[in-house]
CSV table of C-alpha atoms in Angstrom, one decimal:
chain,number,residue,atom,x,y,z
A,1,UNK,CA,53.8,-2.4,-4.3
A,2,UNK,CA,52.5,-4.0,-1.6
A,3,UNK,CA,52.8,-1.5,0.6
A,4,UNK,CA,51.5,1.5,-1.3
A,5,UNK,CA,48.1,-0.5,-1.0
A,6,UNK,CA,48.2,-1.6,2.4
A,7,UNK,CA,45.1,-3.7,2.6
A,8,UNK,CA,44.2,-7.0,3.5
A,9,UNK,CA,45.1,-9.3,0.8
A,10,UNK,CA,48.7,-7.2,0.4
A,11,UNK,CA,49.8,-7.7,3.5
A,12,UNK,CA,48.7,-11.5,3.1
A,13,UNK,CA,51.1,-11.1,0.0
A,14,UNK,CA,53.7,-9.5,2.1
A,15,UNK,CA,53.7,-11.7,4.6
A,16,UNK,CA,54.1,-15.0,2.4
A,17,UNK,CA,57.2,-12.9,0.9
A,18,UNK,CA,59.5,-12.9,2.9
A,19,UNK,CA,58.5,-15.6,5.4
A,20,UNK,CA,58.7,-18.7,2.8
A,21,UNK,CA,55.3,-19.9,4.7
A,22,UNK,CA,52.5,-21.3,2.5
A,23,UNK,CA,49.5,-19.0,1.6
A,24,UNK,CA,47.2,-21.8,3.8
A,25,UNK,CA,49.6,-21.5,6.9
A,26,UNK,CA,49.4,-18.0,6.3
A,27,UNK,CA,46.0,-17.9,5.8
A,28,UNK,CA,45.0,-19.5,8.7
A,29,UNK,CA,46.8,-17.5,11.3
A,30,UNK,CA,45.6,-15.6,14.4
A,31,UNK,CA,46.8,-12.8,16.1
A,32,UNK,CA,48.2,-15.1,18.9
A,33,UNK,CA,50.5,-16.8,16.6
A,34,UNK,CA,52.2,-13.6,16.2
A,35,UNK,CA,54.8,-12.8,18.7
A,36,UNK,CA,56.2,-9.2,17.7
A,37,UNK,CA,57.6,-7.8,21.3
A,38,UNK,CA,60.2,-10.2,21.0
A,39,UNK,CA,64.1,-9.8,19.9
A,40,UNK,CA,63.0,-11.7,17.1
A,41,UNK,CA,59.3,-11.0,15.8
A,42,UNK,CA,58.2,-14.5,14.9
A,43,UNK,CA,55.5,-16.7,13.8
A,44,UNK,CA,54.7,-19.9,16.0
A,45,UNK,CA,53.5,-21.7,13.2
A,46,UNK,CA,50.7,-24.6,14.1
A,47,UNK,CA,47.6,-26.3,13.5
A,48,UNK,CA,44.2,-25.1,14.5
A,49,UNK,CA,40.9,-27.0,13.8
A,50,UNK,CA,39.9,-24.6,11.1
A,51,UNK,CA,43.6,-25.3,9.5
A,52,UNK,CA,45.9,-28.3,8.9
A,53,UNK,CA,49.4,-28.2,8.2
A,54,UNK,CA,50.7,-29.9,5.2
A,55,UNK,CA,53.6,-32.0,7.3
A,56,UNK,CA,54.9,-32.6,10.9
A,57,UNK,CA,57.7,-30.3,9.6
A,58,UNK,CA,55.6,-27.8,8.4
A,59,UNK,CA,54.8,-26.7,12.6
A,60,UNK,CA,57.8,-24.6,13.0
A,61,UNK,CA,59.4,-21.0,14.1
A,62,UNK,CA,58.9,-18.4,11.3
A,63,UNK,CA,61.1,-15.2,11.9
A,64,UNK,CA,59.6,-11.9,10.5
A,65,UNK,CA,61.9,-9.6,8.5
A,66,UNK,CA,61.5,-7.7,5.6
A,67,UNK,CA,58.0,-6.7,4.1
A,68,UNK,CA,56.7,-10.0,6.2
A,69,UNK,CA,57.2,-8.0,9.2
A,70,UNK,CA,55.7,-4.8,7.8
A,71,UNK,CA,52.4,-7.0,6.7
A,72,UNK,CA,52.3,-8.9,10.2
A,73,UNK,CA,52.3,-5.7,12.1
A,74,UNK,CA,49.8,-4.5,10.2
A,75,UNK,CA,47.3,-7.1,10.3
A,76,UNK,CA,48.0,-7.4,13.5
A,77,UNK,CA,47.2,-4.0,14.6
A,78,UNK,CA,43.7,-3.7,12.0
A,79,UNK,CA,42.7,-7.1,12.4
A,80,UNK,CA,38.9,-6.3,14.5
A,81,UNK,CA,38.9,-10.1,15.7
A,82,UNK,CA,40.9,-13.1,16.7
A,83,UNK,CA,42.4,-13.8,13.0
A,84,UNK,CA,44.8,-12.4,11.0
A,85,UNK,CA,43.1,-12.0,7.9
A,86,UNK,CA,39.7,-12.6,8.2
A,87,UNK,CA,38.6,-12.1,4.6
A,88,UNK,CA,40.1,-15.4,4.5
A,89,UNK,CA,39.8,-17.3,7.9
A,90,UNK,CA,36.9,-18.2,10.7
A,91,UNK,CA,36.7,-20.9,13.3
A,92,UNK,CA,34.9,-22.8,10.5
A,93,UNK,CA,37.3,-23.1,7.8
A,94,UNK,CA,40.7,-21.5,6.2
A,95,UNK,CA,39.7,-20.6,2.5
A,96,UNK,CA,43.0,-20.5,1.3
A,97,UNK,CA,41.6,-21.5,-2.6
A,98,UNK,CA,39.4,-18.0,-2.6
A,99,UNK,CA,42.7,-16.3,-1.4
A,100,UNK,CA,44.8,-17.7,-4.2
A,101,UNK,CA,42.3,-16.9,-6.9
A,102,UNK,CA,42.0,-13.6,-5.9
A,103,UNK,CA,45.9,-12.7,-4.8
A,104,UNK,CA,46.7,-14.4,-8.3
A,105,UNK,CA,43.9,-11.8,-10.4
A,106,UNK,CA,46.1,-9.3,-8.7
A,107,UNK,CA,49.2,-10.5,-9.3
A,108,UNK,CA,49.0,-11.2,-12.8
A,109,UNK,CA,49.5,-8.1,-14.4
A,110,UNK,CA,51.9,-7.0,-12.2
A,111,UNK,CA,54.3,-10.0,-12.3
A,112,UNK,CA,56.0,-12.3,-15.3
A,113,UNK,CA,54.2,-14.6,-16.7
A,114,UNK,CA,53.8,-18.0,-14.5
A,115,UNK,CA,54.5,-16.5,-11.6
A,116,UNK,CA,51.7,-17.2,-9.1
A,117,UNK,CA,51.5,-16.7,-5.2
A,118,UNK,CA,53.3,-20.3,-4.7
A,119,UNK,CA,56.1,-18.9,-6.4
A,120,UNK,CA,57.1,-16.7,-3.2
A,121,UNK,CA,58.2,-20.4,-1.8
A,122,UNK,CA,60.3,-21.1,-4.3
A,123,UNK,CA,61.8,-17.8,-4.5
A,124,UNK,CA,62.4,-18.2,-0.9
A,125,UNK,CA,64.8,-20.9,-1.0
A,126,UNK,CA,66.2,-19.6,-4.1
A,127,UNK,CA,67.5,-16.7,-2.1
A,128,UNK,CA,68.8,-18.8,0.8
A,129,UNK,CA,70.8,-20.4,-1.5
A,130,UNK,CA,72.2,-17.7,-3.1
A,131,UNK,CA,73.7,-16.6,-0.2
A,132,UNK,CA,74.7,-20.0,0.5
A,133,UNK,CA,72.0,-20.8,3.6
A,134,UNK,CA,73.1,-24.6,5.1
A,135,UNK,CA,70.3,-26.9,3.6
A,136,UNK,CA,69.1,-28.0,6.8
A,137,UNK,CA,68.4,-24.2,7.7
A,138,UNK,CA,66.7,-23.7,4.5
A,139,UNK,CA,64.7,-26.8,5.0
A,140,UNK,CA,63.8,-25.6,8.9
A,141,UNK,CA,62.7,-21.9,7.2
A,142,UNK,CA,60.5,-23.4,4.6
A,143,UNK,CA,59.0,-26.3,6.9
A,144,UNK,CA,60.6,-29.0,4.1
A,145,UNK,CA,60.8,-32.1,5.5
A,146,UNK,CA,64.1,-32.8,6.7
A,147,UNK,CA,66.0,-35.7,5.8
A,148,UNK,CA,68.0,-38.1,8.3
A,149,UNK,CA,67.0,-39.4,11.5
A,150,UNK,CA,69.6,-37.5,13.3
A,151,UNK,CA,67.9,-34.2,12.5
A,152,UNK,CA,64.7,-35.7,14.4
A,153,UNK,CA,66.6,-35.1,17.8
A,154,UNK,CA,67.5,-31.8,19.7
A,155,UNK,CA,65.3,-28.5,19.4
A,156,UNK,CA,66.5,-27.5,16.2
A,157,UNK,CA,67.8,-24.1,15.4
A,158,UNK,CA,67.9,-21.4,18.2
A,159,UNK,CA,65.7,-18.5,17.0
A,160,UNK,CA,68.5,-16.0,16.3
A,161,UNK,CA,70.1,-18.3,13.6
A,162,UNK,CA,67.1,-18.5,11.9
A,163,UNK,CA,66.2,-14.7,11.8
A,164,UNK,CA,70.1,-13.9,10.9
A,165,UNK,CA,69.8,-15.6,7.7
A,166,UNK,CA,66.4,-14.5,7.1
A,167,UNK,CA,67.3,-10.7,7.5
A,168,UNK,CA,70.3,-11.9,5.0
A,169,UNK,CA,68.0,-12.0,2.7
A,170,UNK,CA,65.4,-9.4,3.1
């Protein structure tokens, strides 16, 4: 559905999809957070002045699969400045609440009842654990906060382990 539109506020849709990020992270992105020449298209997921991040864990590695490649690659080659979707995002702010009002007029129709564009997170790790993702993964994908001290040390997952079970799912 998304897709057949292929405008701004779809690929912001698609993007949150199948990336398990947060319509404000997602938001707030710029075209420099996107790496897409890699092995493994990403998202290096951080703050920026004009946009916080909800937790330390929330600064993290998103891979792109799915429709959430499709919509970065897009906005990424439209895009006529700095950020990805600047309907939504300039140096001043992230307006993350005029996105949600609006994404949510357009989803409601065309979704069950309740559903709104949060529910794409939940979904998310749903579908990581239907195909039985390890919970520390799953918690790494989403940007959870993770529980133990042990998992503060190290650098985490290596990219590819990440985007193999995010392709699982998309």
């Amino acid at each position: 559905m998304c897709q057949d539109l292929d405008d701004e506020p779809r690929w912001l849709i698609g993007l949150i999809s199948d990336s398990g990020m947060r319509l404000a992270e997602a938001a707030g992105l710029t075209k420099d957070d996107v790496v897409l020449n890699d092995k493994f298209p990403h998202i290096n997921l951080r703050p920026h002045p004009w946009r916080q991040l909800k937790t330390q864990s929330s600064a993290r590695i998103v891979p792109l699969v799915g429709v959430s490649l499709w919509a970065a690659q897009r906005a990424v080659a439209v895009s006529t400045n700095a950020f990805l979707f600047p309907k939504y995002c300039d140096e001043q702010e992230c307006k993350a609440n005029s996105a949600s009002a609006a994404l949510n007029k357009w989803m409601s129709p065309r979704v069950p009842k309740g559903c709104v564009v949060h529910s794409f997170r939940h979904s998310l790790r749903d579908r990581l654990r239907a195909i039985e993702c390890p919970r520390d993964i799953v918690d790494r994908l989403g940007g959870w906060t993770v529980d133990g001290i042990g998992e503060a040390y190290g650098n985490g997952y290596p990219i590819h382990v990440l985007h193999k079970w995010m392709e699982a799912i998309a």
